[in-house]
Amino acid sequence: MAKGMYTAEENVRMLIALLKKYNIKRVIASPGTKNISFIGSIQYDDFFEIYSVSDERSAAYMACGMAAETKEPVCLSCTGATASRNYIPGLTEAYYRKLPVIAITSCGSQNAIGQNVEQVIDRRNQLNDMVCFSTHLPPIDNDDDRWGCEININKALIAARRHGGGPVHINLESTTGRKFTESELPDTRKIDYYTYTDLGALPKVSEGKVAIYIGNHEEMSEELQDSITKFCAKYNAVVLCGRTSNYFGKYRILPSLVIKQDSYKSEVADIDLLIHIGNVSGDQFRLKPKKVWRVNPDGEIRDTYKKLSAVFELDEKCFFDSYAKAAEGRADQDDYYQKWAAEVARFESNLPELPFSNIWIAQQTMKRLPDQSVIHMGILNSLRSWDYVDSENPFPGYSNTGGFGIDGGISSAIGGALANPERPHFCFIGDLAFFYDMNSLGNRHVPDNIKILLVNNGRGAEFRKYNHPGSAFGDDADWFMAAGGHFGSQSPDLVKHFAEDLGFEYYTADSKEEYAKTIDAFINSTHKAVFEVFTDYSEDSNAIKMINNLDSNKMSGTKNLAKTILGDKGVKKIKSILHKK
């Protein structure tokens, strides 16, 4: 073994690299075999100050005294078996005194837990008042493992200082402790953490394309929307939204038409800094920013785009106001917003006449909704369809994207309608989600300001759309994947009788013409109502395929529209038939 080399185990080297980036240098080591990969790597590194203590209980208390004196994190390192159990008294002391002690407990393979293998104990659960955060770092075999390891180390090292500090636990799996072959540490990403105490020293907004992405967000106050707008003006930024973002300021863009194209990547989507606010969203935007800042009062690390470089535990308005104030001398700009607006307009101008489908229904319905409407959308096809359609009216949008299941969509809409009886609440939902939650219609509290538009294509059309893995099974996907044939197989009577017997007005349509004759009566009804629209699942897939292939550089006219739907072979076959004629 060459002295001064680092272990071959990448998870261990990543931990060492991030300890150095966080400037955590003090380590109290106890003897053992499983922690040789870690200790053998750092004992030749001049950055670290290492102290040897054979009794782990004493080591933990020594770390408490050292952390209290230096006001800096101190690491502990031990081997497998019961060594970590001896940390319990000292870590409990650290917990109640909020001392940043980092217990790095090395171990063998997790697969050996419970198999009567010597020196293997179960460390997966910690006492409630022993550590603030606990994580396990398994061996790294691929990029996803690497990302998970990187995130969890950052979480642990931030938690040691967060909210006043406290002890954390890192269970470090080591299986090849004898191999020390690496001369360098990996270039591992450090995630910076800011809170109200850092308002005078926040990082600068980088030069380049700056975008704010808003996930699922509660209805915004005018004051917050104004703060976002002022920020955008000073930093030449744009706000990318879905229907559940609930920002309706000057710099708002619905980007689905641009960034969901199958064969085109717009230059405007090449984002240098993405500021991420809000929570879990169903927008499915394929954004690939170079760097991400997350701004949220919860202060949690949420690395949605795998490019997170900073977390701001701040109220959103405080964040945007602070940056706008720092840029008071700058002239307002909207160049980047205008480029986005031009791209969206270009694709909107290429929109073809879509088949009778969820997206077509969204297009036609949005422009008819009355002022003050509130929109609720089911998971997933309904939400996607409404993301393609914009409106000049600031309609609040909601969807159950938190747990992201199809259940509860109607119930959520009813709850909103009950809480705000002055505003009409529209629920746009597919058949599986409708039947999943249909019992909610029988609740005696259902108010008259609830209107449900049910798109019934007889199955989970999501699993039959052209770019879903289920589409490879063709009609066989209906057996057990898309759940075709349930709930009356598009019975014209089932929902009608159920709704009417529960006191709802019922409307129906199965074509564009019938829809056009019926939609206004449904929308303007003064009574609770259900509008069941019967579509063909294949038309839903065709509509999505058409709208995802609008690139004007590649798509033009009827020929390419046919190519989009039928494919190259279909177009050639039609050409052959026409040529023979």
Coordinates of C-alpha atoms in Angstrom, one line a residue:
M1 CA 0.0 0.0 0.0
A2 CA 1.3 3.4 -0.9
K3 CA 1.2 5.8 2.0
G4 CA -0.6 9.0 1.5
M5 CA -3.1 7.6 -1.0
Y6 CA -6.9 7.7 -0.5
T7 CA -9.2 4.7 -0.4
A8 CA -10.6 3.3 -3.6
E9 CA -14.1 3.5 -2.0
E10 CA -15.7 6.5 -3.6
N11 CA -18.4 7.0 -0.9
V12 CA -15.6 7.5 1.7
R13 CA -13.6 9.8 -0.6
M14 CA -16.7 11.9 -1.2
L15 CA -17.2 12.3 2.5
I16 CA -13.6 13.4 3.0
A17 CA -13.8 15.8 0.1
L18 CA -17.0 17.5 1.5
L19 CA -15.5 17.6 5.0
K20 CA -12.7 19.7 3.6
K21 CA -15.1 21.9 1.6
Y22 CA -17.1 22.5 4.8
N23 CA -13.8 23.2 6.6
I24 CA -14.5 20.4 9.2
K25 CA -11.1 19.3 10.2
R26 CA -11.2 17.8 13.7
V27 CA -11.6 14.0 14.0
I28 CA -11.6 11.9 17.1
A29 CA -10.8 8.3 16.0
S30 CA -11.4 5.1 17.9
P31 CA -9.6 1.9 16.8
G32 CA -11.2 -0.6 14.5
T33 CA -11.1 -2.4 11.2
K34 CA -14.2 -1.1 9.4
N35 CA -13.1 2.5 9.7
I36 CA -9.7 1.9 8.2
S37 CA -10.8 3.2 4.8
F38 CA -11.7 6.5 6.4
I39 CA -8.9 6.9 8.9
G40 CA -6.3 5.4 6.6
S41 CA -7.2 8.1 4.0
I42 CA -7.2 11.1 6.3
Q43 CA -4.2 10.4 8.6
Y44 CA -1.8 11.5 5.9
D45 CA -3.8 14.5 4.9
D46 CA -2.4 17.6 6.6
F47 CA -5.8 19.3 6.5
F48 CA -7.2 17.1 9.3
E49 CA -6.4 17.2 13.1
I50 CA -6.9 13.7 14.4
Y51 CA -7.0 12.5 18.0
S52 CA -6.9 8.9 19.1
V53 CA -9.3 7.8 21.9
S54 CA -9.8 4.1 22.5
D55 CA -13.1 4.4 24.5
E56 CA -15.9 5.5 22.3
R57 CA -18.0 6.9 25.2
S58 CA -15.1 9.1 26.2
A59 CA -14.5 10.1 22.6
A60 CA -18.1 11.4 22.3
Y61 CA -17.8 13.5 25.4
M62 CA -14.4 14.8 24.3
A63 CA -16.1 15.8 21.0
C64 CA -18.7 17.7 23.1
G65 CA -16.1 19.6 24.9
M66 CA -14.1 20.4 21.8
A67 CA -17.2 21.5 19.8
A68 CA -18.3 23.8 22.7
E69 CA -14.9 25.4 22.9
T70 CA -14.3 25.9 19.2
K71 CA -17.9 26.4 18.2
E72 CA -17.1 24.2 15.2
P73 CA -18.2 20.7 14.2
V74 CA -16.1 17.8 15.4
C75 CA -16.2 14.3 13.9
L76 CA -16.1 10.9 15.6
S77 CA -15.0 7.8 13.8
C78 CA -15.6 4.2 15.0
T79 CA -15.8 0.7 13.7
G80 CA -18.6 -1.8 13.5
A81 CA -20.2 -3.9 16.3
T82 CA -21.2 -2.1 19.5
A83 CA -18.6 0.7 19.1
S84 CA -21.3 3.1 18.0
R85 CA -23.6 2.2 21.0
N86 CA -21.0 3.8 23.3
Y87 CA -21.6 7.1 21.6
I88 CA -25.2 7.3 22.9
P89 CA -24.5 9.2 26.2
G90 CA -22.2 11.8 24.5
L91 CA -24.5 12.3 21.5
T92 CA -27.5 12.7 23.9
E93 CA -25.5 15.4 25.7
A94 CA -24.8 17.0 22.3
Y95 CA -28.4 16.9 21.3
Y96 CA -29.7 18.8 24.3
R97 CA -26.8 21.3 24.2
K98 CA -27.1 21.6 20.3
L99 CA -23.4 20.8 19.8
P100 CA -22.3 20.0 16.2
V101 CA -20.9 16.5 16.7
I102 CA -20.7 14.3 13.6
A103 CA -20.7 10.6 14.4
I104 CA -19.2 8.6 11.5
T105 CA -19.9 5.0 12.2
S106 CA -18.3 2.6 9.8
C107 CA -19.8 -0.8 9.0
G108 CA -19.9 -3.7 6.5
S109 CA -22.6 -4.6 4.1
Q110 CA -26.1 -3.7 5.1
N111 CA -27.2 -7.1 3.7
A112 CA -25.6 -8.8 6.6
I113 CA -27.9 -7.3 9.2
G114 CA -29.8 -10.0 11.0
Q115 CA -27.8 -12.9 9.4
N116 CA -25.8 -13.9 12.5
V117 CA -22.7 -12.3 11.0
E118 CA -20.1 -11.3 13.5
Q119 CA -19.8 -7.6 14.4
V120 CA -22.9 -6.7 12.5
I121 CA -25.6 -4.7 14.3
D122 CA -28.6 -2.7 13.0
R123 CA -28.0 1.1 13.0
R124 CA -30.9 2.0 10.8
N125 CA -33.0 3.6 13.6
Q126 CA -31.7 6.2 16.1
L127 CA -33.0 7.4 19.4
N128 CA -35.3 10.5 19.2
D129 CA -33.0 12.6 21.3
M130 CA -29.6 11.4 20.1
V131 CA -29.1 13.0 16.7
C132 CA -30.8 15.7 14.5
F133 CA -30.2 13.8 11.3
S134 CA -29.0 10.3 10.3
T135 CA -28.0 8.9 6.9
H136 CA -26.4 5.8 5.4
L137 CA -23.7 6.0 2.7
P138 CA -23.7 2.8 0.6
P139 CA -21.0 1.9 -1.9
I140 CA -21.2 3.8 -5.2
D141 CA -21.9 1.8 -8.4
N142 CA -23.5 4.4 -10.7
D143 CA -24.3 8.1 -11.2
D144 CA -27.5 7.8 -9.2
D145 CA -25.6 6.3 -6.3
R146 CA -23.1 9.1 -6.6
W147 CA -25.8 11.8 -6.6
G148 CA -27.6 10.2 -3.6
C149 CA -24.3 10.0 -1.6
E150 CA -23.4 13.6 -2.4
I151 CA -26.9 14.9 -1.3
N152 CA -26.9 13.0 1.9
I153 CA -23.5 14.1 3.0
N154 CA -24.5 17.7 2.3
K155 CA -27.7 17.2 4.3
A156 CA -25.7 15.8 7.3
L157 CA -23.0 18.5 7.3
I158 CA -25.6 21.3 7.0
A159 CA -27.7 19.7 9.7
A160 CA -24.8 19.9 12.2
R161 CA -25.0 23.7 12.0
R162 CA -28.7 24.3 11.0
H163 CA -31.2 25.7 13.5
G164 CA -28.6 26.3 16.1
G165 CA -26.6 23.1 15.5
G166 CA -26.7 19.6 16.8
P167 CA -25.3 16.1 16.5
V168 CA -25.7 14.1 13.3
H169 CA -25.0 10.5 12.3
I170 CA -23.4 9.2 9.1
N171 CA -23.3 5.4 8.8
L172 CA -20.4 4.8 6.4
E173 CA -20.5 1.4 4.6
S174 CA -17.0 0.1 3.8
T175 CA -16.3 -3.2 2.0
T176 CA -12.8 -2.8 0.5
G177 CA -10.8 -1.3 3.3
R178 CA -7.4 -2.6 2.1
K179 CA -7.3 -0.7 -1.2
F180 CA -5.7 2.8 -1.1
T181 CA -5.1 3.6 -4.8
E182 CA -6.4 7.1 -5.3
S183 CA -4.1 10.2 -5.3
E184 CA -7.0 12.7 -5.6
L185 CA -10.4 13.3 -4.0
P186 CA -13.4 13.6 -6.3
D187 CA -14.7 17.1 -7.3
T188 CA -17.8 16.8 -5.1
R189 CA -20.5 19.5 -5.0
K190 CA -20.9 21.5 -1.8
I191 CA -24.4 23.0 -1.2
D192 CA -24.3 26.3 0.5
Y193 CA -26.9 27.2 3.1
Y194 CA -28.2 30.7 3.9
T195 CA -30.7 32.1 6.4
Y196 CA -31.8 35.4 7.8
T197 CA -28.5 35.9 9.6
D198 CA -26.8 36.0 6.1
L199 CA -29.0 38.7 4.6
G200 CA -26.0 41.1 4.4
A201 CA -23.8 38.5 2.7
L202 CA -25.9 36.6 0.2
P203 CA -24.2 35.3 -2.9
K204 CA -24.3 37.4 -6.1
V205 CA -26.7 36.4 -8.9
S206 CA -24.5 35.0 -11.7
E207 CA -24.3 36.6 -15.1
G208 CA -26.3 34.9 -17.9
K209 CA -29.8 33.5 -18.2
V210 CA -31.7 33.7 -14.9
A211 CA -35.1 32.0 -14.5
I212 CA -37.4 31.4 -11.6
Y213 CA -39.3 28.1 -11.6
I214 CA -42.4 28.0 -9.4
G215 CA -43.7 24.5 -8.6
N216 CA -47.0 23.9 -6.9
H217 CA -47.7 27.0 -4.9
E218 CA -50.5 28.4 -2.9
E219 CA -52.3 31.5 -4.3
M220 CA -49.8 34.3 -4.1
S221 CA -50.4 37.7 -2.5
E222 CA -50.0 40.7 -4.7
E223 CA -47.1 41.8 -2.6
L224 CA -45.1 38.6 -3.3
Q225 CA -46.0 38.8 -7.0
D226 CA -44.7 42.4 -7.1
S227 CA -41.5 41.4 -5.4
I228 CA -40.9 38.6 -8.0
T229 CA -41.6 41.1 -10.8
K230 CA -39.2 43.7 -9.4
F231 CA -36.5 41.0 -9.1
C232 CA -37.0 39.9 -12.7
A233 CA -36.8 43.5 -13.9
K234 CA -33.4 44.0 -12.2
Y235 CA -31.9 40.7 -13.2
N236 CA -33.4 40.3 -16.6
A237 CA -35.1 37.1 -15.4
V238 CA -38.2 35.1 -16.5
V239 CA -40.7 33.2 -14.4
L240 CA -41.5 29.7 -15.7
C241 CA -44.9 28.4 -14.5
G242 CA -47.3 25.6 -14.6
R243 CA -51.0 25.8 -13.9
T244 CA -50.4 25.2 -10.2
S245 CA -47.7 27.9 -9.9
N246 CA -50.2 30.7 -9.2
Y247 CA -48.0 33.6 -10.3
F248 CA -49.6 36.0 -12.7
G249 CA -47.2 38.8 -12.9
K250 CA -45.6 40.5 -15.9
Y251 CA -42.7 38.0 -16.4
R252 CA -44.9 34.8 -16.4
I253 CA -44.3 32.2 -19.1
L254 CA -46.1 28.8 -19.6
P255 CA -43.2 26.9 -21.2
S256 CA -44.7 23.5 -21.9
L257 CA -45.1 24.1 -25.7
V258 CA -41.4 25.0 -26.0
I259 CA -39.6 22.6 -23.6
K260 CA -41.7 19.5 -24.2
Q261 CA -40.9 19.2 -27.9
D262 CA -39.5 15.8 -28.8
S263 CA -36.9 16.9 -31.3
Y264 CA -36.1 20.5 -30.4
K265 CA -34.2 22.2 -27.6
S266 CA -34.6 25.9 -27.5
E267 CA -31.7 28.1 -26.6
V268 CA -33.9 30.0 -24.2
A269 CA -34.1 26.9 -22.1
D270 CA -30.4 26.8 -21.6
I271 CA -30.6 28.3 -18.1
D272 CA -27.5 29.4 -16.2
L273 CA -29.2 30.0 -12.8
L274 CA -32.6 28.5 -11.9
I275 CA -34.2 29.9 -8.7
H276 CA -36.6 27.2 -7.5
I277 CA -39.6 28.1 -5.3
G278 CA -42.8 26.2 -4.5
N279 CA -43.2 22.4 -4.0
V280 CA -43.8 19.2 -5.8
S281 CA -45.2 19.9 -9.3
G282 CA -46.6 17.7 -12.1
D283 CA -45.4 20.0 -14.8
Q284 CA -42.7 17.6 -16.0
F285 CA -40.5 20.4 -17.4
R286 CA -37.3 18.9 -18.8
L287 CA -35.2 21.8 -17.5
K288 CA -31.4 21.3 -17.4
P289 CA -30.0 24.4 -15.6
K290 CA -26.3 24.8 -14.9
K291 CA -27.0 25.8 -11.3
V292 CA -30.0 25.9 -9.0
W293 CA -30.9 27.9 -5.9
R294 CA -33.8 26.7 -3.8
V295 CA -35.7 29.3 -1.8
N296 CA -38.1 28.0 0.8
P297 CA -38.9 28.8 4.5
D298 CA -38.5 25.1 5.2
G299 CA -34.8 25.2 4.4
E300 CA -34.8 21.6 3.2
I301 CA -32.4 20.3 0.5
R302 CA -34.6 19.4 -2.5
D303 CA -32.3 18.6 -5.4
T304 CA -35.0 18.2 -8.1
Y305 CA -32.6 19.0 -11.0
K306 CA -29.4 17.5 -9.5
K307 CA -27.7 20.9 -9.8
L308 CA -28.5 22.4 -6.4
S309 CA -25.8 24.8 -5.3
A310 CA -27.5 26.8 -2.5
V311 CA -30.5 26.6 -0.2
F312 CA -32.1 29.8 1.2
E313 CA -34.1 29.3 4.4
L314 CA -36.0 32.5 3.8
D315 CA -39.5 33.8 3.2
E316 CA -39.8 34.2 -0.6
K317 CA -40.7 37.8 -0.4
C318 CA -37.7 38.5 1.8
F319 CA -35.4 36.8 -0.7
F320 CA -36.6 38.7 -3.8
D321 CA -36.8 42.0 -1.9
S322 CA -33.2 41.6 -0.7
Y323 CA -31.9 41.0 -4.2
A324 CA -34.0 43.7 -5.8
K325 CA -32.7 46.2 -3.2
A326 CA -29.1 45.2 -3.9
A327 CA -29.7 46.0 -7.6
E328 CA -31.5 49.4 -7.2
G329 CA -29.1 51.2 -9.4
R330 CA -29.6 48.9 -12.4
A331 CA -31.9 49.7 -15.3
D332 CA -34.9 47.4 -15.8
Q333 CA -34.6 44.7 -18.4
D334 CA -36.8 42.2 -20.0
D335 CA -34.8 40.8 -22.9
Y336 CA -34.8 37.2 -21.7
Y337 CA -38.5 37.3 -21.0
Q338 CA -39.1 38.7 -24.5
K339 CA -37.1 35.8 -26.0
W340 CA -39.2 33.3 -24.1
A341 CA -42.4 35.0 -25.1
A342 CA -41.3 35.0 -28.8
E343 CA -40.6 31.2 -28.6
V344 CA -44.0 30.5 -27.0
A345 CA -45.7 32.6 -29.6
R346 CA -43.9 30.9 -32.4
F347 CA -45.1 27.5 -31.3
E348 CA -48.6 28.7 -30.6
S349 CA -48.8 30.0 -34.2
N350 CA -48.0 26.4 -35.4
L351 CA -50.7 24.8 -33.4
P352 CA -52.8 22.5 -35.6
E353 CA -56.4 21.6 -35.1
L354 CA -56.2 18.9 -32.5
P355 CA -58.4 15.8 -32.4
F356 CA -61.2 15.6 -29.8
S357 CA -59.1 15.0 -26.8
N358 CA -58.2 16.2 -23.3
I359 CA -55.9 19.0 -24.7
W360 CA -58.5 20.1 -27.2
I361 CA -61.1 20.3 -24.4
A362 CA -58.8 22.3 -22.2
Q363 CA -58.2 24.8 -25.1
Q364 CA -61.9 25.3 -25.7
T365 CA -62.9 25.4 -22.1
M366 CA -60.3 27.8 -20.7
K367 CA -61.5 30.7 -22.8
R368 CA -65.1 30.2 -21.6
L369 CA -64.4 30.2 -17.9
P370 CA -66.0 33.0 -15.9
D371 CA -63.9 35.6 -14.0
Q372 CA -62.9 34.5 -10.5
S373 CA -62.9 30.8 -11.4
V374 CA -60.7 28.3 -9.5
I375 CA -59.3 25.3 -11.4
H376 CA -58.7 21.9 -10.0
M377 CA -57.0 19.3 -12.2
G378 CA -56.6 15.5 -11.8
I379 CA -53.4 13.6 -12.1
L380 CA -51.8 13.3 -14.7
N381 CA -53.3 13.7 -18.2
S382 CA -55.7 16.5 -17.1
L383 CA -52.9 18.5 -15.4
R384 CA -50.6 18.1 -18.4
S385 CA -53.3 19.2 -20.8
W386 CA -54.1 22.4 -18.9
D387 CA -50.4 23.2 -18.7
Y388 CA -50.5 23.8 -22.5
V389 CA -53.2 26.4 -22.3
D390 CA -52.7 29.9 -21.0
S391 CA -55.3 32.6 -20.1
E392 CA -55.3 36.3 -19.5
N393 CA -57.4 35.7 -16.4
P394 CA -55.5 34.9 -13.2
F395 CA -57.3 31.6 -12.5
P396 CA -55.8 29.9 -9.4
G397 CA -54.8 26.3 -10.2
Y398 CA -54.6 23.3 -7.9
S399 CA -53.8 19.6 -8.2
N400 CA -52.9 16.8 -5.7
T401 CA -49.2 16.8 -6.7
G402 CA -48.0 16.2 -3.1
G403 CA -48.5 12.5 -3.0
F404 CA -49.1 12.5 -6.8
G405 CA -51.8 9.9 -6.7
I406 CA -55.0 9.9 -8.7
D407 CA -57.2 9.8 -5.6
G408 CA -58.9 12.7 -4.0
G409 CA -59.1 15.2 -6.9
I410 CA -62.9 15.7 -6.6
S411 CA -62.8 15.8 -2.8
S412 CA -60.1 18.5 -2.9
A413 CA -62.2 20.6 -5.4
I414 CA -65.2 20.2 -3.2
G415 CA -63.2 21.3 -0.1
G416 CA -62.1 24.4 -1.9
A417 CA -65.6 25.2 -3.1
L418 CA -67.0 24.9 0.4
A419 CA -64.3 27.2 1.8
N420 CA -64.8 29.8 -0.9
P421 CA -68.5 29.8 -1.9
E422 CA -68.3 33.1 -3.8
R423 CA -66.1 31.6 -6.6
P424 CA -66.9 28.9 -9.1
H425 CA -64.7 25.9 -8.7
F426 CA -64.1 23.7 -11.8
C427 CA -62.7 20.2 -11.5
F428 CA -61.2 18.7 -14.7
I429 CA -60.6 15.0 -14.3
G430 CA -60.1 11.7 -16.1
D431 CA -62.3 8.6 -15.7
L432 CA -60.0 6.5 -13.4
A433 CA -59.5 9.4 -11.1
F434 CA -63.2 10.3 -11.2
F435 CA -64.4 6.8 -10.3
Y436 CA -61.7 6.5 -7.6
D437 CA -63.2 9.5 -5.8
M438 CA -66.8 9.4 -6.9
N439 CA -68.2 8.7 -3.4
S440 CA -67.4 12.3 -2.6
L441 CA -70.4 13.4 -4.8
G442 CA -72.7 11.8 -2.3
N443 CA -71.6 14.1 0.5
R444 CA -74.5 16.2 1.7
H445 CA -72.3 19.3 1.9
V446 CA -71.4 19.5 -1.8
P447 CA -72.1 23.1 -2.8
D448 CA -73.6 24.5 -6.0
N449 CA -70.4 26.3 -7.0
I450 CA -68.7 23.0 -7.9
K451 CA -68.6 21.9 -11.6
I452 CA -66.9 18.7 -12.7
L453 CA -65.8 18.1 -16.3
L454 CA -65.1 14.3 -16.6
V455 CA -63.1 13.2 -19.7
N456 CA -64.0 9.5 -20.0
N457 CA -61.8 7.6 -22.4
G458 CA -62.5 4.2 -20.7
R459 CA -59.0 3.6 -19.3
G460 CA -55.9 5.2 -17.9
A461 CA -54.9 6.8 -21.2
E462 CA -51.6 7.9 -19.7
F463 CA -50.4 4.3 -20.1
R464 CA -51.4 4.2 -23.7
K465 CA -49.9 7.4 -24.9
Y466 CA -47.2 7.2 -27.6
N467 CA -44.2 7.9 -25.4
H468 CA -45.2 5.8 -22.4
P469 CA -43.5 2.4 -21.8
G470 CA -47.0 0.8 -21.7
S471 CA -47.5 1.8 -25.4
A472 CA -45.1 -1.0 -26.4
F473 CA -47.8 -3.5 -25.3
G474 CA -50.5 -2.1 -27.6
D475 CA -54.0 -3.2 -26.6
D476 CA -52.6 -5.7 -24.2
A477 CA -51.7 -2.8 -21.9
D478 CA -55.4 -2.5 -21.1
W479 CA -55.3 -5.8 -19.3
F480 CA -53.4 -4.8 -16.1
M481 CA -51.5 -1.6 -16.8
A482 CA -54.1 0.9 -18.2
A483 CA -57.1 -0.7 -16.4
G484 CA -59.3 -0.7 -19.5
G485 CA -62.8 -1.9 -19.4
H486 CA -63.7 -0.9 -15.9
F487 CA -66.6 1.3 -14.7
G488 CA -69.0 0.3 -17.4
S489 CA -66.7 0.6 -20.4
Q490 CA -67.7 4.2 -21.1
S491 CA -71.4 3.5 -20.3
P492 CA -73.6 6.4 -21.3
D493 CA -75.8 5.8 -18.3
L494 CA -73.6 5.0 -15.3
V495 CA -72.4 8.5 -14.4
K496 CA -75.6 10.1 -15.6
H497 CA -77.8 8.1 -13.1
F498 CA -75.3 8.4 -10.3
A499 CA -74.9 12.1 -10.7
E500 CA -78.6 12.9 -11.2
D501 CA -79.7 10.7 -8.3
L502 CA -77.3 12.7 -6.1
G503 CA -78.8 16.0 -7.2
F504 CA -76.3 17.1 -9.9
E505 CA -77.2 18.5 -13.2
Y506 CA -75.7 16.2 -15.9
Y507 CA -74.4 17.1 -19.3
T508 CA -72.7 14.9 -21.9
A509 CA -70.9 15.1 -25.3
D510 CA -69.0 12.7 -27.5
S511 CA -67.9 15.0 -30.3
K512 CA -66.6 18.5 -30.9
E513 CA -70.0 19.5 -32.2
E514 CA -71.8 18.1 -29.1
Y515 CA -69.3 19.7 -26.8
A516 CA -69.8 23.1 -28.5
K517 CA -73.5 22.9 -28.0
T518 CA -73.3 21.9 -24.3
I519 CA -70.2 23.6 -22.7
D520 CA -71.8 27.0 -22.1
A521 CA -74.8 25.5 -20.3
F522 CA -72.5 23.5 -18.1
I523 CA -70.3 26.4 -17.3
N524 CA -73.1 28.9 -16.6
S525 CA -75.2 26.5 -14.6
T526 CA -76.2 27.9 -11.2
H527 CA -76.4 24.3 -9.8
K528 CA -73.7 21.7 -9.0
A529 CA -73.1 19.9 -12.3
V530 CA -71.2 17.0 -14.0
F531 CA -70.3 17.2 -17.7
E532 CA -69.1 13.8 -19.0
V533 CA -67.2 14.0 -22.3
F534 CA -66.5 10.7 -24.0
T535 CA -63.2 10.6 -26.0
D536 CA -61.1 7.9 -27.7
Y537 CA -57.8 7.3 -25.8
S538 CA -55.9 7.1 -29.1
E539 CA -56.9 10.7 -29.9
D540 CA -55.5 11.7 -26.6
S541 CA -52.2 10.1 -27.6
N542 CA -52.3 11.7 -31.0
A543 CA -53.0 15.1 -29.6
I544 CA -50.0 14.9 -27.2
K545 CA -47.8 13.7 -30.0
M546 CA -48.9 16.5 -32.3
I547 CA -48.4 19.2 -29.7
N548 CA -44.9 17.8 -28.8
N549 CA -43.7 18.0 -32.3
L550 CA -44.3 21.6 -33.3
D551 CA -40.8 22.7 -34.1
S552 CA -41.2 24.9 -37.2
N553 CA -37.7 24.1 -38.4
K554 CA -38.7 20.4 -38.7
M555 CA -42.5 20.5 -39.0
S556 CA -44.5 22.3 -41.7
G557 CA -47.8 21.7 -43.3
T558 CA -50.0 18.6 -43.7
K559 CA -47.2 16.3 -44.8
N560 CA -45.3 16.7 -41.5
L561 CA -48.5 16.6 -39.5
A562 CA -49.3 13.2 -41.0
K563 CA -45.8 12.1 -40.4
T564 CA -46.2 13.1 -36.7
I565 CA -49.3 10.9 -36.3
L566 CA -48.6 8.0 -38.8
G567 CA -44.8 7.8 -38.8
D568 CA -42.6 7.5 -41.9
K569 CA -44.0 4.1 -43.0
G570 CA -47.6 5.4 -42.8
V571 CA -46.7 8.5 -44.9
K572 CA -44.9 6.3 -47.5
K573 CA -47.9 4.0 -47.7
I574 CA -50.3 6.9 -48.3
K575 CA -47.9 8.2 -51.0
S576 CA -47.9 4.8 -52.7
I577 CA -51.7 4.6 -52.8
L578 CA -52.0 8.1 -54.2
H579 CA -49.3 7.4 -56.8
K580 CA -51.1 4.3 -58.0
K581 CA -54.3 6.3 -58.4

